[in-house]
Amino acid sequence: LAQNGMIILKFYLHISNEEQEKRLLARQKDKTKAWKLSAADWAERKYWGAYQEAYEDALSRCSTDEAPWYIVPANKKWSRDLLVARTLVDTLRQYKDQLLDKLVLRGEQELARIEQIQKPAG
């Protein structure tokens, strides 16, 4: 995809083991959020370390210069959202002129087609 000009941003939102437990307990106590839980959430917690190793392996193998992984600390939702938004803005800002040039070219092409259609017959 990146070789075809697609802008790829991949985010790994990392929460700590303690934060995950806190969130699971909060969901368990709140009947309006309990639907988000499953018994597997609690059963799988004993494999936390193994999951972290697997994530590290996958992230290192799947990160490239054209499509890097951004590891975002996500214990605090406001800072997670801010970091993701900043990364999006900083990355897309680099493409602003290029994207505007493409939009102008597309507009010029469409205007030429419209002009052809609007020409009087004769």
mmCIF file of N, CA and C in Angstrom:
data_model
loop_
_atom_site.group_PDB
_atom_site.id
_atom_site.type_symbol
_atom_site.label_atom_id
_atom_site.label_comp_id
_atom_site.label_asym_id
_atom_site.label_seq_id
_atom_site.Cartn_x
_atom_site.Cartn_y
_atom_site.Cartn_z
ATOM 1 N N LEU A 1 0.816 -1.202 0.000
ATOM 2 C CA LEU A 1 0.000 0.000 0.000
ATOM 3 C C LEU A 1 0.860 1.266 0.000
ATOM 4 N N ALA A 2 1.871 1.274 0.859
ATOM 5 C CA ALA A 2 2.740 2.453 0.939
ATOM 6 C C ALA A 2 3.446 2.698 -0.389
ATOM 7 N N GLN A 3 3.815 1.626 -1.081
ATOM 8 C CA GLN A 3 4.493 1.768 -2.371
ATOM 9 C C GLN A 3 3.571 2.374 -3.423
ATOM 10 N N ASN A 4 2.263 2.286 -3.195
ATOM 11 C CA ASN A 4 1.287 2.869 -4.112
ATOM 12 C C ASN A 4 0.824 4.251 -3.654
ATOM 13 N N GLY A 5 1.556 4.838 -2.714
ATOM 14 C CA GLY A 5 1.253 6.202 -2.298
ATOM 15 C C GLY A 5 0.288 6.337 -1.139
ATOM 16 N N MET A 6 -0.134 5.235 -0.552
ATOM 17 C CA MET A 6 -1.034 5.313 0.598
ATOM 18 C C MET A 6 -0.245 5.746 1.829
ATOM 19 N N ILE A 7 -0.835 6.597 2.627
ATOM 20 C CA ILE A 7 -0.227 7.016 3.883
ATOM 21 C C ILE A 7 -0.715 6.044 4.949
ATOM 22 N N ILE A 8 0.211 5.350 5.575
ATOM 23 C CA ILE A 8 -0.152 4.325 6.550
ATOM 24 C C ILE A 8 0.376 4.729 7.920
ATOM 25 N N LEU A 9 -0.527 4.790 8.880
ATOM 26 C CA LEU A 9 -0.164 5.055 10.267
ATOM 27 C C LEU A 9 -0.737 3.930 11.117
ATOM 28 N N LYS A 10 0.127 3.292 11.875
ATOM 29 C CA LYS A 10 -0.309 2.183 12.724
ATOM 30 C C LYS A 10 -0.006 2.558 14.173
ATOM 31 N N PHE A 11 -1.012 2.438 15.020
ATOM 32 C CA PHE A 11 -0.862 2.801 16.424
ATOM 33 C C PHE A 11 -1.092 1.583 17.310
ATOM 34 N N TYR A 12 -0.183 1.377 18.235
ATOM 35 C CA TYR A 12 -0.362 0.364 19.276
ATOM 36 C C TYR A 12 -0.641 1.137 20.558
ATOM 37 N N LEU A 13 -1.862 0.998 21.055
ATOM 38 C CA LEU A 13 -2.273 1.722 22.255
ATOM 39 C C LEU A 13 -1.973 0.838 23.463
ATOM 40 N N HIS A 14 -0.902 1.169 24.154
ATOM 41 C CA HIS A 14 -0.407 0.319 25.237
ATOM 42 C C HIS A 14 -0.935 0.785 26.591
ATOM 43 N N ILE A 15 -1.584 -0.129 27.296
ATOM 44 C CA ILE A 15 -1.960 0.139 28.681
ATOM 45 C C ILE A 15 -1.208 -0.842 29.571
ATOM 46 N N SER A 16 -0.996 -0.434 30.801
ATOM 47 C CA SER A 16 -0.274 -1.286 31.743
ATOM 48 C C SER A 16 -1.190 -2.398 32.250
ATOM 49 N N ASN A 17 -0.578 -3.397 32.822
ATOM 50 C CA ASN A 17 -1.317 -4.508 33.417
ATOM 51 C C ASN A 17 -2.261 -3.979 34.504
ATOM 52 N N GLU A 18 -1.759 -3.059 35.309
ATOM 53 C CA GLU A 18 -2.564 -2.489 36.396
ATOM 54 C C GLU A 18 -3.756 -1.702 35.851
ATOM 55 N N GLU A 19 -3.521 -0.924 34.791
ATOM 56 C CA GLU A 19 -4.608 -0.135 34.197
ATOM 57 C C GLU A 19 -5.661 -1.049 33.579
ATOM 58 N N GLN A 20 -5.217 -2.127 32.945
ATOM 59 C CA GLN A 20 -6.184 -3.061 32.375
ATOM 60 C C GLN A 20 -7.065 -3.644 33.476
ATOM 61 N N GLU A 21 -6.447 -4.040 34.581
ATOM 62 C CA GLU A 21 -7.222 -4.602 35.693
ATOM 63 C C GLU A 21 -8.214 -3.575 36.230
ATOM 64 N N LYS A 22 -7.765 -2.340 36.391
ATOM 65 C CA LYS A 22 -8.633 -1.257 36.870
ATOM 66 C C LYS A 22 -9.839 -1.074 35.944
ATOM 67 N N ARG A 23 -9.595 -1.074 34.641
ATOM 68 C CA ARG A 23 -10.690 -0.891 33.678
ATOM 69 C C ARG A 23 -11.651 -2.078 33.681
ATOM 70 N N LEU A 24 -11.101 -3.275 33.783
ATOM 71 C CA LEU A 24 -11.967 -4.458 33.829
ATOM 72 C C LEU A 24 -12.851 -4.431 35.070
ATOM 73 N N LEU A 25 -12.268 -4.068 36.214
ATOM 74 C CA LEU A 25 -13.053 -3.983 37.451
ATOM 75 C C LEU A 25 -14.133 -2.913 37.345
ATOM 76 N N ALA A 26 -13.804 -1.778 36.746
ATOM 77 C CA ALA A 26 -14.790 -0.703 36.576
ATOM 78 C C ALA A 26 -15.942 -1.166 35.690
ATOM 79 N N ARG A 27 -15.632 -1.881 34.635
ATOM 80 C CA ARG A 27 -16.687 -2.399 33.753
ATOM 81 C C ARG A 27 -17.543 -3.430 34.477
ATOM 82 N N GLN A 28 -16.910 -4.211 35.293
ATOM 83 C CA GLN A 28 -17.622 -5.256 36.023
ATOM 84 C C GLN A 28 -18.626 -4.642 36.999
ATOM 85 N N LYS A 29 -18.288 -3.493 37.561
ATOM 86 C CA LYS A 29 -19.155 -2.829 38.538
ATOM 87 C C LYS A 29 -20.252 -1.999 37.881
ATOM 88 N N ASP A 30 -20.067 -1.612 36.642
ATOM 89 C CA ASP A 30 -21.012 -0.742 35.937
ATOM 90 C C ASP A 30 -21.857 -1.578 34.979
ATOM 91 N N LYS A 31 -23.127 -1.728 35.306
ATOM 92 C CA LYS A 31 -24.004 -2.582 34.491
ATOM 93 C C LYS A 31 -24.161 -2.070 33.062
ATOM 94 N N THR A 32 -23.938 -0.778 32.852
ATOM 95 C CA THR A 32 -24.054 -0.249 31.488
ATOM 96 C C THR A 32 -22.808 -0.540 30.654
ATOM 97 N N LYS A 33 -21.735 -1.001 31.310
ATOM 98 C CA LYS A 33 -20.507 -1.324 30.584
ATOM 99 C C LYS A 33 -20.131 -2.797 30.677
ATOM 100 N N ALA A 34 -20.876 -3.563 31.468
ATOM 101 C CA ALA A 34 -20.538 -4.978 31.661
ATOM 102 C C ALA A 34 -20.610 -5.769 30.358
ATOM 103 N N TRP A 35 -21.381 -5.311 29.411
ATOM 104 C CA TRP A 35 -21.492 -6.014 28.122
ATOM 105 C C TRP A 35 -20.155 -6.074 27.400
ATOM 106 N N LYS A 36 -19.229 -5.181 27.743
ATOM 107 C CA LYS A 36 -17.917 -5.173 27.098
ATOM 108 C C LYS A 36 -17.009 -6.290 27.610
ATOM 109 N N LEU A 37 -17.399 -6.942 28.685
ATOM 110 C CA LEU A 37 -16.572 -7.967 29.324
ATOM 111 C C LEU A 37 -16.886 -9.363 28.826
ATOM 112 N N SER A 38 -15.897 -10.227 28.987
ATOM 113 C CA SER A 38 -16.131 -11.664 28.823
ATOM 114 C C SER A 38 -15.251 -12.367 29.847
ATOM 115 N N ALA A 39 -15.581 -13.603 30.157
ATOM 116 C CA ALA A 39 -14.770 -14.375 31.096
ATOM 117 C C ALA A 39 -13.340 -14.502 30.579
ATOM 118 N N ALA A 40 -13.184 -14.527 29.264
ATOM 119 C CA ALA A 40 -11.852 -14.648 28.665
ATOM 120 C C ALA A 40 -10.957 -13.459 29.025
ATOM 121 N N ASP A 41 -11.560 -12.277 29.219
ATOM 122 C CA ASP A 41 -10.759 -11.111 29.601
ATOM 123 C C ASP A 41 -9.965 -11.394 30.875
ATOM 124 N N TRP A 42 -10.634 -12.001 31.837
ATOM 125 C CA TRP A 42 -9.971 -12.311 33.103
ATOM 126 C C TRP A 42 -9.069 -13.531 32.960
ATOM 127 N N ALA A 43 -9.503 -14.534 32.242
ATOM 128 C CA ALA A 43 -8.703 -15.756 32.089
ATOM 129 C C ALA A 43 -7.381 -15.463 31.382
ATOM 130 N N GLU A 44 -7.396 -14.589 30.401
ATOM 131 C CA GLU A 44 -6.202 -14.300 29.609
ATOM 132 C C GLU A 44 -5.190 -13.414 30.331
ATOM 133 N N ARG A 45 -5.603 -12.784 31.418
ATOM 134 C CA ARG A 45 -4.682 -11.886 32.132
ATOM 135 C C ARG A 45 -3.447 -12.608 32.652
ATOM 136 N N LYS A 46 -3.579 -13.903 32.920
ATOM 137 C CA LYS A 46 -2.414 -14.636 33.440
ATOM 138 C C LYS A 46 -1.320 -14.783 32.376
ATOM 139 N N TYR A 47 -1.648 -14.493 31.131
ATOM 140 C CA TYR A 47 -0.676 -14.576 30.036
ATOM 141 C C TYR A 47 -0.144 -13.198 29.628
ATOM 142 N N TRP A 48 -0.313 -12.213 30.479
ATOM 143 C CA TRP A 48 0.075 -10.840 30.161
ATOM 144 C C TRP A 48 1.497 -10.761 29.611
ATOM 145 N N GLY A 49 2.426 -11.365 30.305
ATOM 146 C CA GLY A 49 3.829 -11.320 29.883
ATOM 147 C C GLY A 49 4.037 -11.912 28.502
ATOM 148 N N ALA A 50 3.410 -13.048 28.250
ATOM 149 C CA ALA A 50 3.544 -13.696 26.940
ATOM 150 C C ALA A 50 2.931 -12.829 25.842
ATOM 151 N N TYR A 51 1.802 -12.205 26.140
ATOM 152 C CA TYR A 51 1.185 -11.312 25.156
ATOM 153 C C TYR A 51 2.101 -10.125 24.853
ATOM 154 N N GLN A 52 2.712 -9.556 25.874
ATOM 155 C CA GLN A 52 3.601 -8.410 25.660
ATOM 156 C C GLN A 52 4.782 -8.799 24.775
ATOM 157 N N GLU A 53 5.344 -9.976 25.017
ATOM 158 C CA GLU A 53 6.454 -10.450 24.177
ATOM 159 C C GLU A 53 6.005 -10.643 22.729
ATOM 160 N N ALA A 54 4.815 -11.214 22.558
ATOM 161 C CA ALA A 54 4.290 -11.431 21.200
ATOM 162 C C ALA A 54 4.043 -10.097 20.494
ATOM 163 N N TYR A 55 3.497 -9.115 21.227
ATOM 164 C CA TYR A 55 3.273 -7.790 20.638
ATOM 165 C C TYR A 55 4.592 -7.156 20.215
ATOM 166 N N GLU A 56 5.594 -7.219 21.103
ATOM 167 C CA GLU A 56 6.902 -6.640 20.778
ATOM 168 C C GLU A 56 7.483 -7.283 19.519
ATOM 169 N N ASP A 57 7.369 -8.587 19.433
ATOM 170 C CA ASP A 57 7.882 -9.308 18.266
ATOM 171 C C ASP A 57 7.143 -8.884 16.996
ATOM 172 N N ALA A 58 5.822 -8.867 17.070
ATOM 173 C CA ALA A 58 5.015 -8.497 15.899
ATOM 174 C C ALA A 58 5.285 -7.055 15.473
ATOM 175 N N LEU A 59 5.358 -6.154 16.436
ATOM 176 C CA LEU A 59 5.594 -4.747 16.105
ATOM 177 C C LEU A 59 6.960 -4.546 15.465
ATOM 178 N N SER A 60 7.972 -5.215 15.991
ATOM 179 C CA SER A 60 9.310 -5.034 15.416
ATOM 180 C C SER A 60 9.407 -5.648 14.022
ATOM 181 N N ARG A 61 8.696 -6.725 13.779
ATOM 182 C CA ARG A 61 8.750 -7.373 12.464
ATOM 183 C C ARG A 61 7.899 -6.654 11.416
ATOM 184 N N CYS A 62 6.891 -5.940 11.863
ATOM 185 C CA CYS A 62 5.941 -5.323 10.922
ATOM 186 C C CYS A 62 6.112 -3.814 10.784
ATOM 187 N N SER A 63 7.135 -3.263 11.388
ATOM 188 C CA SER A 63 7.361 -1.824 11.297
ATOM 189 C C SER A 63 8.384 -1.544 10.200
ATOM 190 N N THR A 64 8.051 -0.615 9.316
ATOM 191 C CA THR A 64 8.962 -0.220 8.238
ATOM 192 C C THR A 64 9.053 1.301 8.211
ATOM 193 N N ASP A 65 10.007 1.824 7.465
ATOM 194 C CA ASP A 65 10.119 3.279 7.328
ATOM 195 C C ASP A 65 8.857 3.865 6.704
ATOM 196 N N GLU A 66 8.269 3.138 5.751
ATOM 197 C CA GLU A 66 7.072 3.622 5.055
ATOM 198 C C GLU A 66 5.803 3.434 5.881
ATOM 199 N N ALA A 67 5.815 2.464 6.795
ATOM 200 C CA ALA A 67 4.630 2.165 7.605
ATOM 201 C C ALA A 67 5.062 1.776 9.020
ATOM 202 N N PRO A 68 5.509 2.777 9.783
ATOM 203 C CA PRO A 68 5.987 2.476 11.133
ATOM 204 C C PRO A 68 4.844 2.261 12.122
ATOM 205 N N TRP A 69 5.161 1.591 13.194
ATOM 206 C CA TRP A 69 4.242 1.486 14.320
ATOM 207 C C TRP A 69 4.543 2.637 15.268
ATOM 208 N N TYR A 70 3.514 3.257 15.779
ATOM 209 C CA TYR A 70 3.640 4.272 16.818
ATOM 210 C C TYR A 70 3.106 3.648 18.101
ATOM 211 N N ILE A 71 3.989 3.496 19.076
ATOM 212 C CA ILE A 71 3.578 2.915 20.357
ATOM 213 C C ILE A 71 3.164 4.068 21.257
ATOM 214 N N VAL A 72 1.887 4.059 21.634
ATOM 215 C CA VAL A 72 1.303 5.177 22.368
ATOM 216 C C VAL A 72 0.932 4.727 23.779
ATOM 217 N N PRO A 73 1.477 5.378 24.812
ATOM 218 C CA PRO A 73 1.038 5.068 26.167
ATOM 219 C C PRO A 73 -0.436 5.453 26.296
ATOM 220 N N ALA A 74 -1.261 4.520 26.744
ATOM 221 C CA ALA A 74 -2.708 4.749 26.698
ATOM 222 C C ALA A 74 -3.399 4.615 28.048
ATOM 223 N N ASN A 75 -2.655 4.659 29.139
ATOM 224 C CA ASN A 75 -3.307 4.591 30.448
ATOM 225 C C ASN A 75 -4.250 5.765 30.661
ATOM 226 N N LYS A 76 -3.848 6.924 30.200
ATOM 227 C CA LYS A 76 -4.692 8.118 30.311
ATOM 228 C C LYS A 76 -5.246 8.421 28.921
ATOM 229 N N LYS A 77 -6.559 8.353 28.821
ATOM 230 C CA LYS A 77 -7.196 8.479 27.510
ATOM 231 C C LYS A 77 -6.952 9.841 26.864
ATOM 232 N N TRP A 78 -6.931 10.912 27.658
ATOM 233 C CA TRP A 78 -6.739 12.246 27.084
ATOM 234 C C TRP A 78 -5.355 12.370 26.454
ATOM 235 N N SER A 79 -4.323 11.826 27.115
ATOM 236 C CA SER A 79 -2.979 11.944 26.542
ATOM 237 C C SER A 79 -2.816 11.007 25.349
ATOM 238 N N ARG A 80 -3.459 9.848 25.408
ATOM 239 C CA ARG A 80 -3.457 8.927 24.258
ATOM 240 C C ARG A 80 -4.040 9.624 23.040
ATOM 241 N N ASP A 81 -5.207 10.243 23.222
ATOM 242 C CA ASP A 81 -5.879 10.918 22.107
ATOM 243 C C ASP A 81 -5.036 12.071 21.559
ATOM 244 N N LEU A 82 -4.398 12.815 22.464
ATOM 245 C CA LEU A 82 -3.557 13.933 22.046
ATOM 246 C C LEU A 82 -2.358 13.446 21.235
ATOM 247 N N LEU A 83 -1.701 12.391 21.691
ATOM 248 C CA LEU A 83 -0.535 11.859 20.976
ATOM 249 C C LEU A 83 -0.912 11.333 19.591
ATOM 250 N N VAL A 84 -2.043 10.647 19.500
ATOM 251 C CA VAL A 84 -2.486 10.132 18.201
ATOM 252 C C VAL A 84 -2.824 11.299 17.269
ATOM 253 N N ALA A 85 -3.547 12.287 17.792
ATOM 254 C CA ALA A 85 -3.921 13.441 16.967
ATOM 255 C C ALA A 85 -2.681 14.196 16.483
ATOM 256 N N ARG A 86 -1.713 14.398 17.376
ATOM 257 C CA ARG A 86 -0.480 15.100 16.980
ATOM 258 C C ARG A 86 0.275 14.332 15.899
ATOM 259 N N THR A 87 0.327 13.019 16.049
ATOM 260 C CA THR A 87 1.023 12.201 15.057
ATOM 261 C C THR A 87 0.327 12.302 13.702
ATOM 262 N N LEU A 88 -1.003 12.256 13.713
ATOM 263 C CA LEU A 88 -1.760 12.403 12.464
ATOM 264 C C LEU A 88 -1.480 13.753 11.806
ATOM 265 N N VAL A 89 -1.593 14.811 12.586
ATOM 266 C CA VAL A 89 -1.387 16.156 12.040
ATOM 267 C C VAL A 89 0.038 16.320 11.526
ATOM 268 N N ASP A 90 1.022 15.923 12.335
ATOM 269 C CA ASP A 90 2.424 16.074 11.925
ATOM 270 C C ASP A 90 2.730 15.288 10.655
ATOM 271 N N THR A 91 2.167 14.097 10.544
ATOM 272 C CA THR A 91 2.413 13.266 9.362
ATOM 273 C C THR A 91 1.715 13.840 8.137
ATOM 274 N N LEU A 92 0.445 14.167 8.275
ATOM 275 C CA LEU A 92 -0.319 14.649 7.123
ATOM 276 C C LEU A 92 0.142 16.027 6.660
ATOM 277 N N ARG A 93 0.659 16.832 7.584
ATOM 278 C CA ARG A 93 1.152 18.168 7.220
ATOM 279 C C ARG A 93 2.251 18.074 6.156
ATOM 280 N N GLN A 94 3.045 17.020 6.207
ATOM 281 C CA GLN A 94 4.120 16.825 5.230
ATOM 282 C C GLN A 94 3.578 16.656 3.807
ATOM 283 N N TYR A 95 2.346 16.211 3.696
ATOM 284 C CA TYR A 95 1.751 15.912 2.389
ATOM 285 C C TYR A 95 0.828 17.021 1.892
ATOM 286 N N LYS A 96 0.685 18.092 2.651
ATOM 287 C CA LYS A 96 -0.285 19.139 2.330
ATOM 288 C C LYS A 96 -0.117 19.675 0.911
ATOM 289 N N ASP A 97 1.079 20.127 0.570
ATOM 290 C CA ASP A 97 1.294 20.720 -0.759
ATOM 291 C C ASP A 97 1.051 19.703 -1.866
ATOM 292 N N GLN A 98 1.529 18.502 -1.656
ATOM 293 C CA GLN A 98 1.348 17.429 -2.644
ATOM 294 C C GLN A 98 -0.143 17.139 -2.857
ATOM 295 N N LEU A 99 -0.896 17.065 -1.767
ATOM 296 C CA LEU A 99 -2.330 16.787 -1.880
ATOM 297 C C LEU A 99 -3.069 17.951 -2.529
ATOM 298 N N LEU A 100 -2.692 19.174 -2.173
ATOM 299 C CA LEU A 100 -3.330 20.342 -2.791
ATOM 300 C C LEU A 100 -3.056 20.390 -4.288
ATOM 301 N N ASP A 101 -1.826 20.072 -4.684
ATOM 302 C CA ASP A 101 -1.491 20.045 -6.114
ATOM 303 C C ASP A 101 -2.370 19.040 -6.856
ATOM 304 N N LYS A 102 -2.573 17.879 -6.258
ATOM 305 C CA LYS A 102 -3.416 16.856 -6.893
ATOM 306 C C LYS A 102 -4.865 17.321 -6.985
ATOM 307 N N LEU A 103 -5.351 17.999 -5.944
ATOM 308 C CA LEU A 103 -6.725 18.505 -5.974
ATOM 309 C C LEU A 103 -6.897 19.577 -7.043
ATOM 310 N N VAL A 104 -5.922 20.469 -7.159
ATOM 311 C CA VAL A 104 -5.985 21.515 -8.188
ATOM 312 C C VAL A 104 -5.989 20.884 -9.575
ATOM 313 N N LEU A 105 -5.112 19.916 -9.808
ATOM 314 C CA LEU A 105 -5.055 19.233 -11.101
ATOM 315 C C LEU A 105 -6.388 18.552 -11.407
ATOM 316 N N ARG A 106 -6.942 17.875 -10.409
ATOM 317 C CA ARG A 106 -8.234 17.206 -10.617
ATOM 318 C C ARG A 106 -9.316 18.231 -10.952
ATOM 319 N N GLY A 107 -9.303 19.349 -10.251
ATOM 320 C CA GLY A 107 -10.277 20.403 -10.528
ATOM 321 C C GLY A 107 -10.133 20.950 -11.936
ATOM 322 N N GLU A 108 -8.895 21.163 -12.363
ATOM 323 C CA GLU A 108 -8.654 21.662 -13.723
ATOM 324 C C GLU A 108 -9.153 20.674 -14.767
ATOM 325 N N GLN A 109 -8.931 19.392 -14.536
ATOM 326 C CA GLN A 109 -9.396 18.367 -15.477
ATOM 327 C C GLN A 109 -10.921 18.352 -15.555
ATOM 328 N N GLU A 110 -11.571 18.456 -14.421
ATOM 329 C CA GLU A 110 -13.037 18.452 -14.421
ATOM 330 C C GLU A 110 -13.590 19.712 -15.071
ATOM 331 N N LEU A 111 -12.952 20.840 -14.805
ATOM 332 C CA LEU A 111 -13.404 22.081 -15.441
ATOM 333 C C LEU A 111 -13.275 21.998 -16.956
ATOM 334 N N ALA A 112 -12.220 21.369 -17.454
ATOM 335 C CA ALA A 112 -12.051 21.192 -18.902
ATOM 336 C C ALA A 112 -13.166 20.312 -19.454
ATOM 337 N N ARG A 113 -13.535 19.261 -18.741
ATOM 338 C CA ARG A 113 -14.634 18.383 -19.187
ATOM 339 C C ARG A 113 -15.959 19.139 -19.192
ATOM 340 N N ILE A 114 -16.172 19.925 -18.153
ATOM 341 C CA ILE A 114 -17.405 20.715 -18.063
ATOM 342 C C ILE A 114 -17.467 21.711 -19.217
ATOM 343 N N GLU A 115 -16.349 22.340 -19.508
ATOM 344 C CA GLU A 115 -16.289 23.303 -20.609
ATOM 345 C C GLU A 115 -16.664 22.636 -21.931
ATOM 346 N N GLN A 116 -16.189 21.422 -22.148
ATOM 347 C CA GLN A 116 -16.512 20.680 -23.371
ATOM 348 C C GLN A 116 -18.011 20.393 -23.449
ATOM 349 N N ILE A 117 -18.585 20.026 -22.332
ATOM 350 C CA ILE A 117 -20.023 19.710 -22.298
ATOM 351 C C ILE A 117 -20.860 20.963 -22.519
ATOM 352 N N GLN A 118 -20.407 22.076 -21.998
ATOM 353 C CA GLN A 118 -21.182 23.312 -22.067
ATOM 354 C C GLN A 118 -20.998 24.081 -23.376
ATOM 355 N N LYS A 119 -20.089 23.644 -24.236
ATOM 356 C CA LYS A 119 -19.891 24.322 -25.524
ATOM 357 C C LYS A 119 -21.166 24.201 -26.352
ATOM 358 N N PRO A 120 -21.545 25.289 -26.980
ATOM 359 C CA PRO A 120 -22.730 25.214 -27.844
ATOM 360 C C PRO A 120 -22.450 24.306 -29.054
ATOM 361 N N ALA A 121 -23.465 23.592 -29.448
ATOM 362 C CA ALA A 121 -23.334 22.703 -30.617
ATOM 363 C C ALA A 121 -23.203 23.559 -31.871
ATOM 364 N N GLY A 122 -22.425 23.097 -32.785
ATOM 365 C CA GLY A 122 -22.406 23.843 -34.027
ATOM 366 C C GLY A 122 -21.148 23.871 -34.664
#
